[in-house]
Tab-separated table of C-alpha atoms and ligand atoms in Angstrom:
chain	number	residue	atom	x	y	z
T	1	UNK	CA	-194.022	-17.010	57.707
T	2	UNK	CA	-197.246	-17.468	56.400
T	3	UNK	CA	-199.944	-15.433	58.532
T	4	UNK	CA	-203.824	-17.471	58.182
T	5	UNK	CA	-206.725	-16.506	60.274
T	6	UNK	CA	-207.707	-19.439	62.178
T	7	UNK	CA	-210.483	-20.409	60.672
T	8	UNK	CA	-209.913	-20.180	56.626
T	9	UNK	CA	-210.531	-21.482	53.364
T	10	UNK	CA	-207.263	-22.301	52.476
T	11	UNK	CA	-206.454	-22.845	48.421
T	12	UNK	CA	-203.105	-24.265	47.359
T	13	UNK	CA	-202.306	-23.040	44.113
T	14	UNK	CA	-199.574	-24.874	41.704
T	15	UNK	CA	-199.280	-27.246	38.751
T	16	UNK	CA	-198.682	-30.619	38.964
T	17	UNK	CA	-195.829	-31.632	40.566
T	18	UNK	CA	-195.072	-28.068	42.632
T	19	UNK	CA	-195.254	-30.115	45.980
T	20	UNK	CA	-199.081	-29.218	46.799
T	21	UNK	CA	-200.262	-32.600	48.966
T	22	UNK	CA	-197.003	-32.709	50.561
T	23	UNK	CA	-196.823	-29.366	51.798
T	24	UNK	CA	-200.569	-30.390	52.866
T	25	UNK	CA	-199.399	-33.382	54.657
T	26	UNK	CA	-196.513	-31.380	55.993
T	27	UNK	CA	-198.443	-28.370	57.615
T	28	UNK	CA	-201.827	-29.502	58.502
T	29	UNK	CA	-204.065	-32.383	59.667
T	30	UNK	CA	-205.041	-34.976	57.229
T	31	UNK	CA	-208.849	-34.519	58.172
T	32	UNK	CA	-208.331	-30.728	57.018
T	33	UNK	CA	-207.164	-31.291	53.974
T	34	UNK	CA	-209.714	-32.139	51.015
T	35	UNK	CA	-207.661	-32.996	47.503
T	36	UNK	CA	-209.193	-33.297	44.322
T	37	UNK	CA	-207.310	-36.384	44.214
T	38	UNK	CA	-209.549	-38.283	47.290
T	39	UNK	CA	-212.902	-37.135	45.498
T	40	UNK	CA	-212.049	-38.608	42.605
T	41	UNK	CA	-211.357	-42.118	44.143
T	42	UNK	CA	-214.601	-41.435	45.988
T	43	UNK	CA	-216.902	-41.029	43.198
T	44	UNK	CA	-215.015	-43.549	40.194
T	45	UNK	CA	-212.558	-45.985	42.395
T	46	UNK	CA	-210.402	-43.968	39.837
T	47	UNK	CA	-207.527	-40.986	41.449
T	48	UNK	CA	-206.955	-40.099	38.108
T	49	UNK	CA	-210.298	-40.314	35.895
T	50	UNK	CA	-210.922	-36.872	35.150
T	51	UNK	CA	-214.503	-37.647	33.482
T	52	UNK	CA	-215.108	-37.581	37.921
T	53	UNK	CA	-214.092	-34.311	37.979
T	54	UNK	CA	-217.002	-32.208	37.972
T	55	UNK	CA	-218.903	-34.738	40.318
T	56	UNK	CA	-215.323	-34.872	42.776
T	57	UNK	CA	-215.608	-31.173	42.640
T	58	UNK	CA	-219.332	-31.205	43.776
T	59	UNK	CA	-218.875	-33.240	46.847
T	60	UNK	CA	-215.581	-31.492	47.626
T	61	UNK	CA	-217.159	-28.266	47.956
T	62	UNK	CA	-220.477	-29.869	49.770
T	63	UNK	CA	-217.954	-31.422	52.557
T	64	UNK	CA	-215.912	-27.926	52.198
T	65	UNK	CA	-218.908	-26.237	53.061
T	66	UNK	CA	-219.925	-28.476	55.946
T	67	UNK	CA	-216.718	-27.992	57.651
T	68	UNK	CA	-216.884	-24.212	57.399
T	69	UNK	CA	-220.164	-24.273	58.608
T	70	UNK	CA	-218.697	-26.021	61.558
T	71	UNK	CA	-215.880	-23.377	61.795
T	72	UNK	CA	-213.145	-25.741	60.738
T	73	UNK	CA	-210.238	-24.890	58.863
T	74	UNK	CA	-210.239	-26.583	55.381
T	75	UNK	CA	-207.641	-26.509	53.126
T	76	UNK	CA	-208.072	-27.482	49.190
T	77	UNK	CA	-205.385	-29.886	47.645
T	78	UNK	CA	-206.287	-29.329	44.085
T	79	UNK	CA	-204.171	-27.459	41.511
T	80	UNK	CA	-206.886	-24.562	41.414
T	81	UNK	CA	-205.246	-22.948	38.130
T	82	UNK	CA	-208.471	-22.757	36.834
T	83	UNK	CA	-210.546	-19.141	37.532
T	84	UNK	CA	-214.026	-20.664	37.863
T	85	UNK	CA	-213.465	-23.318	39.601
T	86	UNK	CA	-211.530	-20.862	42.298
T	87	UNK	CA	-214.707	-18.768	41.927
T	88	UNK	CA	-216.374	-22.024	43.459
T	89	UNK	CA	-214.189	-21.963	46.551
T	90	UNK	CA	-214.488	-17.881	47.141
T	91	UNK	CA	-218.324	-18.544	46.919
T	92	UNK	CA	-218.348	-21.292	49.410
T	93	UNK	CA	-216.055	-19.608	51.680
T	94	UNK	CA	-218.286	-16.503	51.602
T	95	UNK	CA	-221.076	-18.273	52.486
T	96	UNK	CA	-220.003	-19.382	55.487
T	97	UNK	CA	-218.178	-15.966	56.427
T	98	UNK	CA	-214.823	-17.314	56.067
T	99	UNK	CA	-212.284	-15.834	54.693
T	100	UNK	CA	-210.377	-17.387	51.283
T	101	UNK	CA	-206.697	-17.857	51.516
T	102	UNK	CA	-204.774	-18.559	48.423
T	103	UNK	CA	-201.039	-20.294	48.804
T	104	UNK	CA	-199.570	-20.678	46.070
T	105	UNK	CA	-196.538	-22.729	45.113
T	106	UNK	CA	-194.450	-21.417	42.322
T	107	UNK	CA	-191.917	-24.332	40.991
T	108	UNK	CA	-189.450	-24.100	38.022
T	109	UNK	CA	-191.871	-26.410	35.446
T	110	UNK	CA	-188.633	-28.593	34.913
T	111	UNK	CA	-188.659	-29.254	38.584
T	112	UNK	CA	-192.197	-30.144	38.486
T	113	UNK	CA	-191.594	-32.369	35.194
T	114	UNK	CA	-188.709	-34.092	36.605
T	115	UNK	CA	-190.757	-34.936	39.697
T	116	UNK	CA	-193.933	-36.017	37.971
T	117	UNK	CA	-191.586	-38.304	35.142
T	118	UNK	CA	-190.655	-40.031	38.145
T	119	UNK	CA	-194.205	-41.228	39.417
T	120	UNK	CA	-196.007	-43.986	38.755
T	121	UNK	CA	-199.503	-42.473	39.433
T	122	UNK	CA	-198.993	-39.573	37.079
T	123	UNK	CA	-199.171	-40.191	33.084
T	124	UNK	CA	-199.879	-37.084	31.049
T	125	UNK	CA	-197.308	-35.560	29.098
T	126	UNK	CA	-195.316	-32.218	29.140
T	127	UNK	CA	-197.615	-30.192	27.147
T	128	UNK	CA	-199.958	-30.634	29.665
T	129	UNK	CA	-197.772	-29.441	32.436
T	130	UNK	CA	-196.804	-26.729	30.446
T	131	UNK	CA	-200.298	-25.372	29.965
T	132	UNK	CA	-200.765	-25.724	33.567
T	133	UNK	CA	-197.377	-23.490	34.420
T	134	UNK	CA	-199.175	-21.081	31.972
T	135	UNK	CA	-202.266	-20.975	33.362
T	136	UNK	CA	-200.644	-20.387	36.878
T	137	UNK	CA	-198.415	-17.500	35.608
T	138	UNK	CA	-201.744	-16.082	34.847
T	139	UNK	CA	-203.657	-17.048	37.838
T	140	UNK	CA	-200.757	-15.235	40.306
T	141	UNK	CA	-201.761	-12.003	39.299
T	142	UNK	CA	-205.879	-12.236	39.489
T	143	UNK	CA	-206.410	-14.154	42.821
T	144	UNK	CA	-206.444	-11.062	44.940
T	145	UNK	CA	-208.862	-9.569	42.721
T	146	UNK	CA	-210.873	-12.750	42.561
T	147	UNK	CA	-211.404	-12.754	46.164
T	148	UNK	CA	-208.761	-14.303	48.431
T	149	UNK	CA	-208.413	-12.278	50.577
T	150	UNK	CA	-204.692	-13.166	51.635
T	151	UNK	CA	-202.568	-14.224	48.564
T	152	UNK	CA	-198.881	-16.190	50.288
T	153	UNK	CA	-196.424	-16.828	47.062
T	154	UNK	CA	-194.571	-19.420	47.464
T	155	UNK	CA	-191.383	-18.863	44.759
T	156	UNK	CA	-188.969	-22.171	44.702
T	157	UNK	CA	-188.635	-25.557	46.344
T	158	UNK	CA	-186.369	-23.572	49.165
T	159	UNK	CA	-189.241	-20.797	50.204
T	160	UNK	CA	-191.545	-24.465	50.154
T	161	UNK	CA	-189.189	-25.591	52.500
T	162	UNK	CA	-188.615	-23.163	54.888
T	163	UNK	CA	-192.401	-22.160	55.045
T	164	UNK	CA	-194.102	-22.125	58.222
T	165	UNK	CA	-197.644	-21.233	59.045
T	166	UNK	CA	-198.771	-19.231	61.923
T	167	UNK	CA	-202.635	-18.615	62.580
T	168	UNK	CA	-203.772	-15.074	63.404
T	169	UNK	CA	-206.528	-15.169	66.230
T	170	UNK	CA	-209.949	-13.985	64.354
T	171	UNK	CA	-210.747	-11.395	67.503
V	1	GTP	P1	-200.369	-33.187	41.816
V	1	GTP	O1	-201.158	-33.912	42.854
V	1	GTP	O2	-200.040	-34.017	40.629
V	1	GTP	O3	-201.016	-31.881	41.404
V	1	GTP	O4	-198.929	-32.801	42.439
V	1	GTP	P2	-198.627	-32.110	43.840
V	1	GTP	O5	-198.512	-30.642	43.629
V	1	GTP	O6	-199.582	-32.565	44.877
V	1	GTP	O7	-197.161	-32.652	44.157
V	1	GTP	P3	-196.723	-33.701	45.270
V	1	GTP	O8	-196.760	-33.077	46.632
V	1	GTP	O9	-197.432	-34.976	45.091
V	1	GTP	O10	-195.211	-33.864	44.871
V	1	GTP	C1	-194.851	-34.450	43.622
V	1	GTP	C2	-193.599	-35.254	43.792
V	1	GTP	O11	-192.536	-34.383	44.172
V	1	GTP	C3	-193.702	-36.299	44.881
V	1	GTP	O12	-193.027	-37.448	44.464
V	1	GTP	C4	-193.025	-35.670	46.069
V	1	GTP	O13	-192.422	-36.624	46.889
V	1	GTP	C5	-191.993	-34.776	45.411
V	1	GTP	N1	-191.786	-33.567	46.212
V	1	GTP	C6	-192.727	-32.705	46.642
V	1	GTP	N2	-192.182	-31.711	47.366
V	1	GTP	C7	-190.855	-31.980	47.397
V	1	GTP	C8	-189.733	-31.317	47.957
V	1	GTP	O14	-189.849	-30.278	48.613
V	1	GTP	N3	-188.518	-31.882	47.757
V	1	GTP	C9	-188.370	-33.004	47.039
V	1	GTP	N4	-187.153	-33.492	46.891
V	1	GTP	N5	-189.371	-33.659	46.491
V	1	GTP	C10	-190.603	-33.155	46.651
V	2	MG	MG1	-201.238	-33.802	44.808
């Protein structure tokens, strides 16, 4: 069971491949949900161009921040292996006294690989998945310390599976 306060920034954490936008499409609405993904298209007509990135990133965390400030629950579909640009989502969610959530989802990389070989809107080869799984292997131990204030681990496709999320009332 995963335990998030009702209102929450909510960061999935895993490389490509781990399952992250369909656990997001499995657990919450699809208006809750902002992926790194969407921006992208937004800003270059592009999912995939990762010269968007900084400027998908930007509007992300505006529209994060507007929905916080409304006291909606947000949730970040990006692969957030990357310390400062989790430092981005603790500072938003501060600002709006919200509290930062990290779930993370911890996949054997030849799962992941095998999965991402398989799709046609994913190109980049396996060094670059395994830099991710080592950037996440050292991103598990830091997030508390970072900020988030909960920190779920999600180890295997089965724990994936069987999650379920329950919210905890705030008062
Ligand atoms: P990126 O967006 O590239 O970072 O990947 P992601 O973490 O969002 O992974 P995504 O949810 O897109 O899943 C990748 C592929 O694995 C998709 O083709 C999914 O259908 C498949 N997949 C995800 N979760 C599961 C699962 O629990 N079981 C099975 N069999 N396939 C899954
Ligand atoms: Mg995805």
């Amino acid at each position: 069971m995963i335990d998030i306060p009702e209102l929450a920034l909510v960061a999935l954490v895993g490389i490509s491949g781990s399952g992250k936008s369909t656990f997001a499409r499995t657990h919450f609405r699809p208006t809750q949900v902002l992926s790194s993904d969407y921006f992208r298209g937004l800003i270059a007509d592009d999912e995939n161009d990762q010269s968007a990135s900084a400027d998908a990133f930007d509007a992300l965390h505006y529209v994060a921040g507007k929905r916080l400030a409304a006291g909606r629950l947000t949730v970040v579909d990006a692969t957030n292996l990357q310390k400062h640009g989790r430092a981005e989502l603790v500072r938003v969610a501060r600002e709006h006294d919200v509290l930062p959530v990290a779930i993370v989802l911890d996949v054997p990389e030849a799962l992941a690989w095998e999965r991402t070989e398989a799709r046609a809107d994913r190109d980049f080869g396996r060094p670059v998945l395994a830099r991710m799984h080592r950037d996440l292997r050292r991103s598990v131990g830091s997030l508390a310390r970072e900020g988030f204030r909960k920190v779920h681990v999600l180890r295997g496709p089965e724990a994936i599976a069987a999650a379920e999320i329950r919210y905890e009332r705030l008062f």
